[in-house]
Tab-separated table of C-alpha atoms in Angstrom:
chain	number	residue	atom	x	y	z
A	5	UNK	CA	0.000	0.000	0.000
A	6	UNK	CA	1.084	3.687	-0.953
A	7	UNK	CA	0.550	6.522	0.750
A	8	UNK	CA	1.071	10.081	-1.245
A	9	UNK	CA	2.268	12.898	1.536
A	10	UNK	CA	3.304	16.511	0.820
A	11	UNK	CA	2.718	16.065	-3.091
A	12	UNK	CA	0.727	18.779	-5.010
A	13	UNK	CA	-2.938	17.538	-5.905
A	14	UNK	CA	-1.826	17.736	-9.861
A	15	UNK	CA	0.970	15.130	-9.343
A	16	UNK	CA	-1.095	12.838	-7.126
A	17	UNK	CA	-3.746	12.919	-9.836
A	18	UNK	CA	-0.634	11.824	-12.090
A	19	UNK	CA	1.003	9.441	-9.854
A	20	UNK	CA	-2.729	7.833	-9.479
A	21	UNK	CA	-3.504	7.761	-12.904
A	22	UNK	CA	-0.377	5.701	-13.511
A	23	UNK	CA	-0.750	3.378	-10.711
A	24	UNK	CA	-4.003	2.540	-12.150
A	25	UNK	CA	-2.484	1.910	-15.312
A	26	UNK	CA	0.187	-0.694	-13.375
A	27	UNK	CA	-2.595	-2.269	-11.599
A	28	UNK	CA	-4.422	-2.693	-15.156
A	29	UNK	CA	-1.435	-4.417	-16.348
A	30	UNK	CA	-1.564	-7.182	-13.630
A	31	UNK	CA	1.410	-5.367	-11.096
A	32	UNK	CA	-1.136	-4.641	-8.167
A	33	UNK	CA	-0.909	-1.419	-6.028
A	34	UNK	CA	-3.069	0.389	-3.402
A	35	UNK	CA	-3.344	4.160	-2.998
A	36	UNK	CA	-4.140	4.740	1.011
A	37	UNK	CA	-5.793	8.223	1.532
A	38	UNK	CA	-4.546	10.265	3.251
A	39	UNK	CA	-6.896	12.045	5.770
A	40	UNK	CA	-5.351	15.213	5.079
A	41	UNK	CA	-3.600	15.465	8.642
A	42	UNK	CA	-0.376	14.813	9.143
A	43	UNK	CA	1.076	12.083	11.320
A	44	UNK	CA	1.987	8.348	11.458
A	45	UNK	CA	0.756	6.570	8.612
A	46	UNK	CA	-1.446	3.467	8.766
A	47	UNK	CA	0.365	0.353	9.530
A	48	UNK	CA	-0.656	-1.330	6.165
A	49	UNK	CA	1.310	1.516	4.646
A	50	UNK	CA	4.475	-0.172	2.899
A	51	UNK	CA	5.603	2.812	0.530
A	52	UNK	CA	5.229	6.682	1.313
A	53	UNK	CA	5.807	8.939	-1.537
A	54	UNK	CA	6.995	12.797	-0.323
A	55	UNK	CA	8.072	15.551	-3.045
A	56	UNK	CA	11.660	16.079	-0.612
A	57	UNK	CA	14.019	13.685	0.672
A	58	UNK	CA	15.209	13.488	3.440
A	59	UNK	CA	11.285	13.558	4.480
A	60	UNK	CA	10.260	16.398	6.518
A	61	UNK	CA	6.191	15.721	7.295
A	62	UNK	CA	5.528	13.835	10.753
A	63	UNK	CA	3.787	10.839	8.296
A	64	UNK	CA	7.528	10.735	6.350
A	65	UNK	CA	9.553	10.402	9.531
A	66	UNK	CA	7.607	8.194	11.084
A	67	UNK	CA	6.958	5.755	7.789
A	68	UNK	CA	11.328	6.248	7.696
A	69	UNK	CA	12.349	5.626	11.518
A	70	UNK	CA	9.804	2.251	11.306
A	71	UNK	CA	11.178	0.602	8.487
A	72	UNK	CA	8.957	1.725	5.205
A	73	UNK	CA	9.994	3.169	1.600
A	74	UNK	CA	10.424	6.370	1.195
A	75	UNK	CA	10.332	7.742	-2.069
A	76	UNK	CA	9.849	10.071	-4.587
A	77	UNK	CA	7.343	10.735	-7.258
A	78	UNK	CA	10.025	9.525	-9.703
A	79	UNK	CA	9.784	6.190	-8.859
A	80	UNK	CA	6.017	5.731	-9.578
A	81	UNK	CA	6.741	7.420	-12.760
A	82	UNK	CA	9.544	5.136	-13.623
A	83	UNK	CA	7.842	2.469	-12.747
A	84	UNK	CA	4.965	3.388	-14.955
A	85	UNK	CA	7.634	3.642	-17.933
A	86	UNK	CA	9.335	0.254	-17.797
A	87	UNK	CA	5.501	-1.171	-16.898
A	88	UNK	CA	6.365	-3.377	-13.483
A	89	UNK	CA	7.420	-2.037	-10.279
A	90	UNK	CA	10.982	-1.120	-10.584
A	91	UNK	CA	13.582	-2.189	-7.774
A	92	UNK	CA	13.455	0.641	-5.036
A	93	UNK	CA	17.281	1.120	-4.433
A	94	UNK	CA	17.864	1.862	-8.090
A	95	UNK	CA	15.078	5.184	-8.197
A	96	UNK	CA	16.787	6.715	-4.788
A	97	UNK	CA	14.269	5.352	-2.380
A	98	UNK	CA	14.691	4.841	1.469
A	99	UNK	CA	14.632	2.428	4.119
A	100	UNK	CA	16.243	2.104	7.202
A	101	UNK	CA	16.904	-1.627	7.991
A	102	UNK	CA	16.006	-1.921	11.061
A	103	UNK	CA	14.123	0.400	13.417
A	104	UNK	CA	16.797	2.102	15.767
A	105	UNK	CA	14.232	4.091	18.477
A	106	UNK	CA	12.707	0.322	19.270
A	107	UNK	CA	12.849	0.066	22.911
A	108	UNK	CA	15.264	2.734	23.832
A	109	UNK	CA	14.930	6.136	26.443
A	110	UNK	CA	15.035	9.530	25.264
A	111	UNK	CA	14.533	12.841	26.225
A	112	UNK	CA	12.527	15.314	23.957
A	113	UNK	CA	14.116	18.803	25.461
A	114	UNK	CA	11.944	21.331	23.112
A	115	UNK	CA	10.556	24.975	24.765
A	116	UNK	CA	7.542	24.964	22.231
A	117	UNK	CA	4.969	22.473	23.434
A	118	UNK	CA	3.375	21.468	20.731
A	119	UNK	CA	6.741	20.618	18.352
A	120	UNK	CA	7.831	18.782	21.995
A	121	UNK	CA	4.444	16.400	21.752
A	122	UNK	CA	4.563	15.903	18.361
A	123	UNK	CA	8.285	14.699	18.795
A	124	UNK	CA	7.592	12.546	21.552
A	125	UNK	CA	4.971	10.829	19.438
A	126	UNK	CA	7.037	10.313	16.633
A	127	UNK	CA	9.505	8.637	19.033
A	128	UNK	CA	6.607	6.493	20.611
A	129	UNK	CA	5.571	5.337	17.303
A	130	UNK	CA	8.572	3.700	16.777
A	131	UNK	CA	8.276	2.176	19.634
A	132	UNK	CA	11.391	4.436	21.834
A	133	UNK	CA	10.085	5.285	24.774
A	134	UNK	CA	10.315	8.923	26.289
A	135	UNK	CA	11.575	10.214	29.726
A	136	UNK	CA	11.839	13.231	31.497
A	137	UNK	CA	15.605	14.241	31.677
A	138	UNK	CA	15.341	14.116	35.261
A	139	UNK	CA	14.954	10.163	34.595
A	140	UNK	CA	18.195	9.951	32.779
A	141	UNK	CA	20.342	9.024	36.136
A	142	UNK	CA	18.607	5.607	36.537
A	143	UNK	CA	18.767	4.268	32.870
A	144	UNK	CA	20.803	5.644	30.523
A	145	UNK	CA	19.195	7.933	27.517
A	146	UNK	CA	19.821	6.856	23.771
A	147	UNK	CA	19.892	10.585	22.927
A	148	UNK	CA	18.528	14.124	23.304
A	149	UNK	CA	15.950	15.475	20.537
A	150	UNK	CA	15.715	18.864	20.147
A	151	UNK	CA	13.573	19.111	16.588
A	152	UNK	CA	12.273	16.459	14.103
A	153	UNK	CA	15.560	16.765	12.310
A	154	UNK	CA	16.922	15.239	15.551
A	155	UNK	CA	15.399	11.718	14.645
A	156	UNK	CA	16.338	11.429	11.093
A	157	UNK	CA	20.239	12.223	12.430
A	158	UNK	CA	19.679	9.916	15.267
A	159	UNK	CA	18.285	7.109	13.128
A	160	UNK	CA	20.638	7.750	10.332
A	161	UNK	CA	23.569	7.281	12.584
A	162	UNK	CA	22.547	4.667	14.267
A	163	UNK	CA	22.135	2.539	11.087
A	164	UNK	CA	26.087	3.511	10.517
A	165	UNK	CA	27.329	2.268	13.505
């Protein structure tokens, strides 16, 4: 299942159009609406397609730090041209390999309270669990996020290690 997030309503009618088109030619896809907010995406969700990589929506970051594609428009189009569903890692796509925020502390130190909450769900989502920093003396803390940036670095790093 696809989900299209922070694409322009002319290329999801595009991207659409050609899906249809793939499933037509026996190479089955699903579009999952979106409910125009944005957050996690549903957990039948395999593929999220966002206009800028590294993803910046709440649904991109979350569909990246729990294991799902992340790709352009591109790749739908390619995939469209050659008539199957082209191999991911060749268009540029993403995917972490394993989830690194599974089961690990952090602390989400942000002064604006909203961007804090919607951090701390992101990192709940993926199944890291958060603490107040005055909890850090017990257990030790995987990191410190600051902004949503935060988690791509943290996830991207841990991958390299």
């Amino acid at each position: 299942f696809m989900l299209l997030s922070t694409i322009s309503d002319a290329v999801v009618r595009e991207l659409e159009r050609g899906i249809e088109r793939l499933d037509r030619s026996g190479h089955w896809a699903s579009i999952v609406r979106s409910d125009g907010k944005d957050g996690p995406p549903p957990s039948n969700v395999t593929h999220v397609v966002v206009a800028d990589m590294p993803p910046k929506s709440v649904r991109g970051i979350c569909a990246y730090i729990t294991c799902r594609w992340i790709c352009k428009p591109q790749y739908i189009l390619d995939s469209v041209s050659a008539g199957y569903w082209v191999d991911e890692i060749d268009h540029s796509c993403l995917r972490l390999p394993r989830n690194p925020f599974l089961a690990l502390r952090f602390v989400v130190a942000c002064d604006d309270l909203e961007r804090k909450r919607i951090i701390e769900d992101m990192v709940a989502f993926a199944g890291g669990i958060v603490v107040s920093s005055k909890e850090t003396t017990v257990q030790p803390i995987a990191a410190t996020l600051y902004t949503a940036k935060d988690i791509i670095t943290f996830a991207d790093q841990s991958i390299m290690q």
